[in-house]
Coordinates of C-alpha atoms and ligand atoms in Angstrom, one line a residue:
X1 CA -17.4 4.7 11.6
X2 CA -17.9 5.3 7.9
X3 CA -16.6 8.5 6.5
X4 CA -19.2 11.3 6.0
X5 CA -21.2 11.0 2.7
X6 CA -21.3 14.6 1.8
X7 CA -20.3 18.1 3.0
X8 CA -23.4 18.4 5.1
X9 CA -22.9 15.1 6.9
X10 CA -19.3 16.2 7.5
X11 CA -20.4 19.5 9.0
X12 CA -22.9 17.7 11.2
X13 CA -20.1 15.3 12.3
X14 CA -17.7 18.2 13.0
X15 CA -20.5 19.9 15.0
X16 CA -21.3 16.8 17.1
X17 CA -17.6 16.3 17.8
X18 CA -17.2 19.9 19.0
X19 CA -14.9 20.6 16.0
X20 CA -16.9 23.4 14.4
X21 CA -17.9 26.9 15.3
X22 CA -20.6 28.8 13.5
X23 CA -19.7 32.4 13.1
X24 CA -22.9 34.4 12.8
X25 CA -21.5 37.9 12.8
X26 CA -20.8 39.4 9.4
X27 CA -17.2 38.9 8.1
X28 CA -15.4 40.2 5.0
X29 CA -14.1 37.5 2.6
X30 CA -11.6 40.2 1.6
X31 CA -8.6 39.6 4.0
X32 CA -10.6 39.5 7.2
X33 CA -11.4 35.8 7.0
X34 CA -7.8 34.9 6.3
X35 CA -6.6 36.7 9.4
X36 CA -9.3 34.9 11.5
X37 CA -8.5 31.5 9.9
X38 CA -4.7 31.9 10.2
X39 CA -5.0 32.6 13.9
X40 CA -7.4 29.7 14.3
X41 CA -5.2 27.2 12.5
X42 CA -2.1 28.2 14.3
X43 CA -3.8 27.8 17.7
X44 CA -5.2 24.4 16.8
X45 CA -8.7 25.8 16.7
X46 CA -12.0 24.5 15.1
X47 CA -13.4 24.5 11.7
X48 CA -15.3 27.7 11.0
X49 CA -18.7 28.0 9.2
X50 CA -19.2 31.7 8.4
X51 CA -22.9 32.1 8.0
X52 CA -22.7 35.7 6.9
X53 CA -19.9 36.5 4.5
X54 CA -20.3 40.0 3.2
X55 CA -21.7 40.3 -0.3
X56 CA -22.9 36.7 -0.5
X57 CA -26.0 34.6 0.4
X58 CA -23.8 31.5 0.8
X59 CA -22.2 30.2 4.0
X60 CA -18.4 29.8 3.9
X61 CA -16.7 26.8 5.4
X62 CA -13.0 27.1 6.2
X63 CA -10.5 25.1 8.3
X64 CA -12.4 21.8 7.9
X65 CA -9.1 20.0 7.6
X66 CA -7.0 22.0 10.1
X67 CA -6.1 19.4 12.7
X68 CA -5.0 15.8 12.9
X69 CA -8.1 14.9 14.7
X70 CA -10.3 16.3 12.0
X71 CA -8.4 14.4 9.3
X72 CA -9.0 11.2 11.2
X73 CA -12.7 12.0 11.6
X74 CA -12.8 12.7 7.8
X75 CA -11.4 9.2 7.1
X76 CA -13.4 7.5 9.9
X77 CA -10.2 6.2 11.5
X78 CA -8.4 6.7 14.8
X79 CA -5.1 7.1 13.1
X80 CA -4.1 7.8 9.5
X81 CA -1.9 4.7 9.7
X82 CA -5.1 2.7 9.4
X83 CA -5.8 4.2 6.0
X84 CA -2.2 3.3 4.9
X85 CA -2.7 -0.2 6.2
X86 CA -5.8 -0.8 4.1
X87 CA -3.9 0.5 1.0
X88 CA -0.9 -1.6 1.9
X89 CA -3.0 -4.8 2.1
X90 CA -4.2 -4.3 -1.5
X91 CA -0.8 -3.3 -2.8
X92 CA 0.9 -6.2 -1.2
X93 CA -1.7 -8.9 -2.2
X94 CA -0.1 -12.3 -2.6
X95 CA -1.5 -15.4 -4.3
X96 CA -3.7 -16.7 -1.5
X97 CA -2.8 -20.0 0.2
X98 CA -5.6 -21.6 2.1
X99 CA -9.2 -20.8 2.6
X100 CA -8.8 -17.9 5.0
X101 CA -6.3 -16.1 2.8
X102 CA -8.6 -16.7 -0.3
X103 CA -11.6 -15.2 1.5
X104 CA -9.5 -12.3 2.6
X105 CA -8.2 -11.9 -1.0
X106 CA -11.8 -11.9 -2.3
X107 CA -12.8 -9.2 0.2
X108 CA -9.8 -7.1 -0.9
X109 CA -10.7 -7.5 -4.6
X110 CA -14.2 -6.6 -3.8
X111 CA -13.0 -3.4 -2.0
X112 CA -11.3 -2.5 -5.2
X113 CA -14.2 -3.3 -7.5
X114 CA -16.6 -1.3 -5.2
X115 CA -14.3 1.7 -5.5
X116 CA -15.4 2.5 -9.0
X117 CA -17.5 5.7 -9.1
X118 CA -21.2 5.0 -9.7
X119 CA -23.3 6.9 -12.2
X120 CA -26.6 8.2 -10.9
X121 CA -29.4 10.0 -12.8
X122 CA -30.1 12.8 -10.4
X123 CA -27.8 14.8 -8.1
X124 CA -28.5 17.3 -5.4
X125 CA -25.7 19.4 -6.9
X126 CA -28.1 20.3 -9.7
X127 CA -31.1 21.5 -7.6
X128 CA -30.3 25.0 -9.0
X129 CA -29.0 25.3 -12.6
X130 CA -27.7 28.6 -13.9
X131 CA -26.6 28.7 -17.6
X132 CA -25.1 31.2 -19.9
X133 CA -25.5 34.8 -18.7
X134 CA -27.1 33.7 -15.4
X135 CA -23.8 32.3 -14.3
X136 CA -22.2 34.6 -11.8
X137 CA -19.2 33.8 -9.6
X138 CA -19.9 37.0 -7.8
X139 CA -22.6 35.0 -6.0
X140 CA -20.0 33.1 -4.1
X141 CA -18.0 34.3 -1.0
X142 CA -14.7 33.8 -2.8
X143 CA -11.8 34.8 -0.5
X144 CA -9.1 37.3 -1.3
X145 CA -6.6 35.8 1.0
X146 CA -3.6 38.1 1.1
X147 CA -3.0 41.9 0.6
X148 CA -0.8 41.3 -2.5
X149 CA -3.2 38.9 -4.2
X150 CA -4.3 39.8 -7.7
X151 CA -8.0 39.0 -7.1
X152 CA -10.3 36.6 -5.2
X153 CA -9.2 32.9 -5.7
X154 CA -11.2 29.7 -5.5
X155 CA -8.8 27.6 -3.3
X156 CA -10.4 24.3 -2.7
X157 CA -11.7 23.0 -6.0
X158 CA -11.8 19.5 -7.5
X159 CA -10.9 20.2 -11.2
X160 CA -12.2 17.4 -13.4
X161 CA -10.8 16.6 -16.9
X162 CA -10.5 13.7 -19.2
X163 CA -7.5 12.6 -21.2
X164 CA -8.8 12.9 -24.8
X165 CA -6.7 9.9 -25.9
X166 CA -7.9 7.4 -23.2
X167 CA -11.0 9.1 -21.8
X168 CA -9.4 8.5 -18.4
X169 CA -10.6 10.9 -15.7
X170 CA -8.3 13.2 -13.7
X171 CA -9.2 15.2 -10.6
X172 CA -6.8 17.8 -9.4
X173 CA -6.9 20.7 -6.9
X174 CA -5.8 23.7 -8.9
X175 CA -6.6 27.2 -7.7
X176 CA -8.9 29.4 -9.8
X177 CA -8.4 33.2 -10.0
X178 CA -11.7 34.9 -10.5
X179 CA -11.3 37.1 -13.6
X180 CA -15.0 38.0 -14.2
X181 CA -18.5 36.6 -13.5
X182 CA -18.0 33.7 -16.0
X183 CA -14.2 33.4 -16.2
X184 CA -11.3 32.2 -14.1
X185 CA -7.7 31.4 -14.6
X186 CA -6.8 27.6 -14.5
X187 CA -3.6 27.2 -12.4
X188 CA -2.5 23.7 -13.3
X189 CA 1.2 23.7 -12.9
X190 CA 3.8 22.2 -15.3
X191 CA 4.0 18.8 -13.6
X192 CA 0.3 18.2 -13.1
X193 CA -2.1 15.8 -14.8
X194 CA -4.8 18.4 -15.7
X195 CA -2.3 20.2 -17.7
X196 CA -1.2 17.0 -19.4
X197 CA -4.8 16.4 -20.4
X198 CA -5.0 19.9 -21.8
X199 CA -1.7 19.5 -23.8
X200 CA -3.1 16.3 -25.3
X201 CA -6.3 18.0 -26.5
X202 CA -6.9 20.3 -29.3
X203 CA -9.1 23.4 -29.5
X204 CA -11.5 23.4 -26.6
X205 CA -11.3 21.0 -23.7
X206 CA -14.2 20.6 -21.3
X207 CA -13.6 21.1 -17.6
X208 CA -15.9 20.7 -14.6
X209 CA -15.0 22.0 -11.1
X210 CA -16.7 20.5 -8.0
X211 CA -16.8 22.5 -4.7
X212 CA -18.1 21.4 -1.4
X213 CA -17.5 17.6 -1.3
X214 CA -17.3 15.0 1.4
X215 CA -13.9 15.4 3.0
X216 CA -12.2 12.3 1.5
X217 CA -13.2 13.1 -2.0
X218 CA -12.1 16.7 -1.6
X219 CA -8.8 15.4 -0.2
X220 CA -8.3 13.0 -3.1
X221 CA -8.2 15.9 -5.6
X222 CA -4.9 16.9 -3.8
X223 CA -3.5 13.4 -3.8
X224 CA -0.4 12.9 -6.1
X225 CA -1.6 9.8 -7.9
X226 CA 0.0 8.5 -11.0
X227 CA -1.8 10.0 -14.0
X228 CA -3.8 6.9 -15.0
X229 CA -5.4 6.5 -11.6
X230 CA -8.8 8.2 -11.3
X231 CA -8.9 10.2 -8.0
X232 CA -12.6 9.5 -7.6
X233 CA -11.9 5.8 -7.7
X234 CA -9.2 6.4 -5.1
X235 CA -11.7 8.3 -3.0
X236 CA -14.2 5.4 -3.3
X237 CA -11.5 3.0 -2.1
X238 CA -10.6 5.3 0.9
X239 CA -14.2 5.8 1.8
X240 CA -15.2 2.2 1.4
X241 CA -18.1 3.6 -0.7
X242 CA -18.2 4.6 -4.3
X243 CA -18.4 8.3 -5.3
X244 CA -21.7 8.9 -7.0
X245 CA -21.5 10.9 -10.2
X246 CA -24.1 12.7 -12.3
X247 CA -23.7 13.9 -15.8
X248 CA -22.9 17.7 -16.1
X249 CA -25.7 19.9 -17.5
X250 CA -23.5 21.5 -20.2
X251 CA -20.4 19.3 -20.5
X252 CA -19.8 15.6 -21.2
X253 CA -18.2 15.2 -17.8
X254 CA -19.5 13.6 -14.7
X255 CA -19.5 15.5 -11.4
X256 CA -20.0 14.3 -7.8
X257 CA -23.8 14.2 -7.3
X258 CA -23.7 15.6 -3.8
X259 CA -21.3 18.5 -4.5
X260 CA -22.5 21.9 -3.1
X261 CA -21.5 23.8 -6.2
X262 CA -20.3 22.8 -9.7
X263 CA -18.7 25.0 -12.3
X264 CA -18.9 23.7 -15.9
X265 CA -17.1 25.0 -18.9
X266 CA -14.0 24.8 -21.1
X267 CA -10.5 26.0 -21.6
X268 CA -9.2 26.7 -25.0
X269 CA -5.8 26.4 -26.6
X270 CA -4.2 29.7 -27.6
X271 CA -5.9 31.7 -24.8
X272 CA -3.7 32.5 -21.9
X273 CA -4.0 35.1 -19.1
X274 CA -1.5 36.4 -16.5
X275 CA -2.4 34.5 -13.4
X276 CA -1.4 35.8 -9.9
X277 CA 0.3 37.1 -7.9
X278 CA -1.1 34.9 -5.1
X279 CA 0.3 34.3 -1.6
X280 CA 0.8 30.6 -1.7
X281 CA 1.9 27.7 0.6
X282 CA 5.5 28.5 -0.1
X283 CA 5.1 31.5 2.2
X284 CA 5.7 33.9 -0.7
X285 CA 3.8 35.5 -3.4
X286 CA 4.0 33.6 -6.7
X287 CA 4.6 36.1 -9.6
X288 CA 2.2 36.5 -12.5
X289 CA 2.5 33.7 -15.1
X290 CA 0.4 32.8 -18.1
X291 CA -2.2 30.1 -17.5
X292 CA -5.3 29.1 -19.5
X293 CA -8.7 30.8 -19.1
X294 CA -11.6 28.7 -17.8
X295 CA -14.9 29.8 -19.4
X296 CA -18.1 28.8 -17.4
X297 CA -21.0 27.5 -19.4
X298 CA -23.1 26.6 -16.4
X299 CA -23.0 26.8 -12.6
X300 CA -25.1 24.3 -10.6
X301 CA -25.8 24.3 -6.9
X302 CA -27.6 22.6 -4.1
X303 CA -30.2 24.8 -2.4
X304 CA -28.4 27.0 0.2
X305 CA -25.1 25.8 -1.1
X306 CA -22.2 26.0 1.2
X307 CA -19.0 27.4 -0.3
X308 CA -15.7 25.7 1.0
X309 CA -12.4 27.4 1.1
X310 CA -8.9 27.0 2.5
X311 CA -6.2 29.6 3.3
X312 CA -2.7 28.7 2.3
X313 CA 0.3 30.8 3.3
X314 CA 3.4 30.6 5.5
X315 CA 3.4 27.1 7.1
X316 CA 1.8 25.8 9.2
X317 CA -1.5 26.5 7.5
X318 CA -4.6 24.2 6.9
X319 CA -3.1 22.5 3.9
X320 CA -0.3 21.1 6.2
X321 CA -2.9 18.5 7.3
X322 CA -3.8 17.5 3.8
X323 CA -0.1 17.1 3.1
X324 CA 0.4 15.0 6.2
X325 CA -2.5 12.8 5.2
X326 CA -0.7 12.3 1.8
X327 CA 2.6 11.5 3.6
X328 CA 0.9 8.8 5.6
X329 CA -1.4 7.3 3.0
X330 CA 1.3 7.1 0.3
X331 CA 4.0 5.3 2.4
X332 CA 2.8 1.9 1.3
X333 CA 2.9 3.0 -2.4
X334 CA 6.4 4.3 -2.0
X335 CA 7.4 1.1 -0.2
X336 CA 6.0 -1.0 -3.1
X337 CA 8.9 0.2 -5.2
X338 CA 11.5 1.2 -2.5
X339 CA 10.8 -1.5 0.2
X340 CA 13.9 -0.6 2.2
X341 CA 12.1 2.7 3.2
X342 CA 10.9 2.1 6.8
X343 CA 9.2 5.5 7.2
X344 CA 9.6 9.1 6.1
X345 CA 8.6 12.6 7.0
X346 CA 7.9 15.7 5.0
X347 CA 8.4 18.6 7.4
X348 CA 5.5 21.1 7.3
X349 CA 8.0 23.9 7.5
X350 CA 9.5 22.6 4.2
X351 CA 6.2 23.3 2.4
X352 CA 6.3 19.6 1.4
X353 CA 8.7 19.7 -1.5
X354 CA 11.6 21.4 0.1
X355 CA 12.7 18.5 2.4
X356 CA 12.2 14.8 2.9
X357 CA 13.6 12.8 5.8
X358 CA 13.8 9.1 5.0
X359 CA 14.6 6.2 7.3
X360 CA 15.9 3.1 5.6
X361 CA 17.0 -0.4 6.4
X362 CA 20.5 0.0 5.0
X363 CA 21.9 -3.2 3.4
X364 CA 24.9 -2.3 1.3
X365 CA 27.4 0.5 0.6
X366 CA 25.9 3.6 -1.0
X367 CA 22.4 2.4 -0.2
X368 CA 21.4 5.8 1.1
X369 CA 22.4 7.3 -2.3
X370 CA 20.3 4.8 -4.1
X371 CA 17.3 5.9 -2.0
X372 CA 18.0 9.6 -2.6
X373 CA 17.9 9.0 -6.3
X374 CA 14.7 6.9 -5.9
X375 CA 13.0 9.8 -4.2
X376 CA 14.2 12.1 -7.0
X377 CA 12.6 9.7 -9.5
X378 CA 9.3 9.2 -7.8
X379 CA 6.2 11.1 -8.9
X380 CA 5.9 14.6 -7.4
X381 CA 8.5 13.6 -4.8
X382 CA 11.0 14.2 -7.6
X383 CA 10.6 17.9 -6.8
X384 CA 12.1 17.4 -3.4
X385 CA 15.1 19.7 -2.9
X386 CA 16.7 18.2 0.2
X387 CA 16.7 14.4 1.1
X388 CA 18.1 13.4 4.4
X389 CA 18.6 9.6 4.9
X390 CA 18.9 8.0 8.3
X391 CA 19.0 4.5 9.5
X392 CA 16.0 2.4 10.3
X393 CA 16.2 2.9 14.1
X394 CA 16.0 6.7 13.8
X395 CA 12.5 8.2 14.0
X396 CA 12.2 10.5 11.0
X397 CA 9.4 12.5 12.7
X398 CA 11.7 13.4 15.6
X399 CA 13.6 16.3 14.2
X400 CA 16.0 16.5 17.2
X401 CA 17.0 12.9 16.7
X402 CA 17.4 13.6 12.9
X403 CA 19.6 16.6 13.7
X404 CA 21.7 14.5 16.0
X405 CA 22.5 12.0 13.3
X406 CA 23.0 14.7 10.6
X407 CA 25.6 16.2 12.9
X408 CA 27.1 13.0 14.2
X409 CA 27.2 10.7 11.2
X410 CA 28.0 13.1 8.4
X411 CA 31.4 14.0 7.0
X412 CA 30.3 16.9 4.7
X413 CA 33.3 16.2 2.4
X414 CA 32.0 12.7 1.9
X415 CA 28.3 12.4 2.7
X416 CA 26.7 15.1 0.7
X417 CA 25.3 14.4 -2.7
X418 CA 24.7 17.4 -5.0
X419 CA 22.5 16.6 -7.9
X420 CA 19.9 18.5 -10.0
X421 CA 16.6 17.8 -11.5
X422 CA 13.1 19.2 -11.9
X423 CA 11.9 21.9 -9.5
X424 CA 8.5 22.9 -8.4
X425 CA 7.0 25.6 -10.6
X426 CA 6.4 27.8 -7.5
X427 CA 10.0 27.5 -6.2
X428 CA 11.4 31.0 -6.2
X429 CA 15.0 30.1 -5.1
X430 CA 16.1 28.2 -8.1
X431 CA 18.1 30.1 -10.7
X432 CA 16.0 28.8 -13.6
X433 CA 12.3 28.1 -13.2
X434 CA 11.5 24.3 -13.2
X435 CA 15.2 23.2 -12.8
X436 CA 17.2 23.2 -9.7
X437 CA 19.8 21.7 -7.4
X438 CA 19.2 18.7 -5.1
X439 CA 21.0 18.0 -1.9
X440 CA 21.2 14.5 -0.4
X441 CA 22.5 14.1 3.1
X442 CA 23.6 10.6 4.0
X443 CA 23.3 10.5 7.8
X444 CA 23.3 6.7 8.0
X445 CA 26.1 4.8 9.8
X446 CA 28.9 4.1 7.4
X447 CA 31.8 1.6 7.4
X448 CA 35.1 0.7 5.7
X449 CA 33.2 -0.6 2.7
X450 CA 32.2 3.1 2.1
X451 CA 35.8 4.3 2.6
X452 CA 35.6 5.3 6.2
X453 CA 37.5 4.2 9.3
X454 CA 35.9 1.6 11.5
X455 CA 32.5 2.9 12.7
X456 CA 32.1 3.1 16.4
X457 CA 29.2 1.5 18.3
X458 CA 26.4 3.7 19.4
X459 CA 25.9 4.0 23.2
X460 CA 23.0 2.0 24.4
X461 CA 22.2 0.6 27.9
X462 CA 21.9 -3.2 28.1
X463 CA 18.4 -4.6 28.5
X464 CA 19.2 -6.3 31.9
X465 CA 20.1 -3.0 33.5
X466 CA 17.1 -1.3 31.9
X467 CA 14.8 -4.0 33.3
X468 CA 16.4 -3.8 36.7
X469 CA 15.8 0.0 36.9
X470 CA 12.3 -0.4 35.6
X471 CA 11.6 -2.9 38.4
X472 CA 13.2 -0.7 41.1
X473 CA 12.1 2.7 39.9
X474 CA 9.6 3.3 42.7
X475 CA 12.3 2.5 45.3
X476 CA 14.5 5.3 44.3
X477 CA 11.8 7.9 45.2
X478 CA 12.6 10.0 42.2
X479 CA 8.9 10.1 41.0
Ligands
FMN1 C1 -5.1 23.8 -1.1 C2 -4.3 23.3 -2.3 C3 -4.2 24.1 -3.4 C4 -3.4 23.7 -4.5 N1 -3.3 24.5 -5.5 C5 -2.6 24.1 -6.6 C6 -2.6 24.9 -7.8 O1 -3.1 26.0 -7.8 N2 -1.9 24.4 -8.9 C7 -1.4 23.1 -8.9 O2 -0.8 22.7 -9.9 N3 -1.4 22.3 -7.8 C8 -2.0 22.8 -6.7 N4 -2.1 22.0 -5.6 C9 -1.4 20.7 -5.5 C10 -2.2 19.7 -6.4 O3 -3.5 19.6 -6.0 C11 -1.6 18.3 -6.3 O4 -0.2 18.4 -6.8 C12 -2.3 17.2 -7.0 O5 -1.5 16.0 -7.0 C13 -2.7 17.6 -8.4 O6 -3.4 16.5 -9.0 P1 -2.8 15.8 -10.2 O7 -1.7 14.9 -9.6 O8 -3.9 14.9 -10.7 O9 -2.3 16.8 -11.2 C14 -2.8 22.4 -4.4 C15 -3.0 21.6 -3.3 C16 -3.7 22.0 -2.2 C17 -3.9 21.1 -1.0
MN2 MN1 -4.0 12.8 -11.1

């Protein structure tokens, strides 16, 4: 099934799949919604469409991504591995030999060509156009998530910028603290592409923010792509259908034509505001820090626009599922440069950059160390604090198995690697902000080539006995 084409098609799909509940009683976007959503996510509950959010005419959608099943529905697949496979086919394209391979190659090339966003003249996102003083963020049911939050925050935006040097687009998910009817803070962190675009610009830089997208395009804003890759192109590839874009009404940036709400405006060099505190996915409040101010020049909407939001906090929260999608979808890209990686897991409890468990096909001494350093040198994975490396036959998603090998295969005096490197801006544990220690745990089997005694064989039953017991199982009467 093709992925939904816009937020409304997505809501209809969720409803038909019994994955959405409409809440008709009035709720308060100030804290109350968070508590409802937090309980719902943690009990594997449905997406919630709040039709009456206090103080706003707009419906509020939360928890659209909050389960593995909904992520699969969003991508139109039965398992996210399917998405990874499609990406892998393209990344691993070989010069075709023979007609069948050539035809397949052409199909793959076409899937790339068709991914390019398509410009259209009119978009539903501009059915209502508010400019200048008409712009009012107070119209939207923006959540105040946690009691210590500085203000309401827009938490599920696709922030669109262009690199002034190359005109390359970037789309990132960066929270926006509401400062007034026409201003927000712009929380692009140190390592993010939106910030890099801003640093490369002078004076004012135009920004557009799209809210209420089809789920794959919304997801793509959170995807850690290399800077030169346009997230809307990536979304087009993942959807199998180009993202349609329409020119903004007050900025020279294109925005998704089917967005529910678009905020247009600019950020300006030399103007910073204290952003935060905000209770974030680390499970802690992030302290106030200076970030640019986003000035709105226009706000456009669909009629009866639906405002989308997400609640982050102590894991597991809804963003865990966005993170797991990234973990699965990016495996082929990681393997393109580190092919010995068989699989990996980013534990939800590790808020994604605290820990990575990596299973490798080990081929030579110190190979696990090579892979640790590769992870610490790979895009946003470089922020990972703890890397655990296990052998290929260990399932990195099975934490009990991983714990077994960390205990059994590790001599702490020999198998721990202490290093350092860049740290996530929101990490509160590092002594210095942005710089911190790294721990590598080599839980692979070692051998004399790595300075150990002879490594013993692992216990395993022989296949004949296993087959015998399979055959006779019913006879034993054990059940
Ligand atoms: C719900 C959610 C909120 C996020 N908020 C922020 C944020 O406020 N600031 C930030 O720098 N990254 C935030 N991220 C992570 C970025 O979206 C992610 O790192 C993405 O790769 C950024 O895009 P870029 O690689 O083009 O910079 C958030 C992710 C999610 C899922
Ligand atoms: Mn990017």
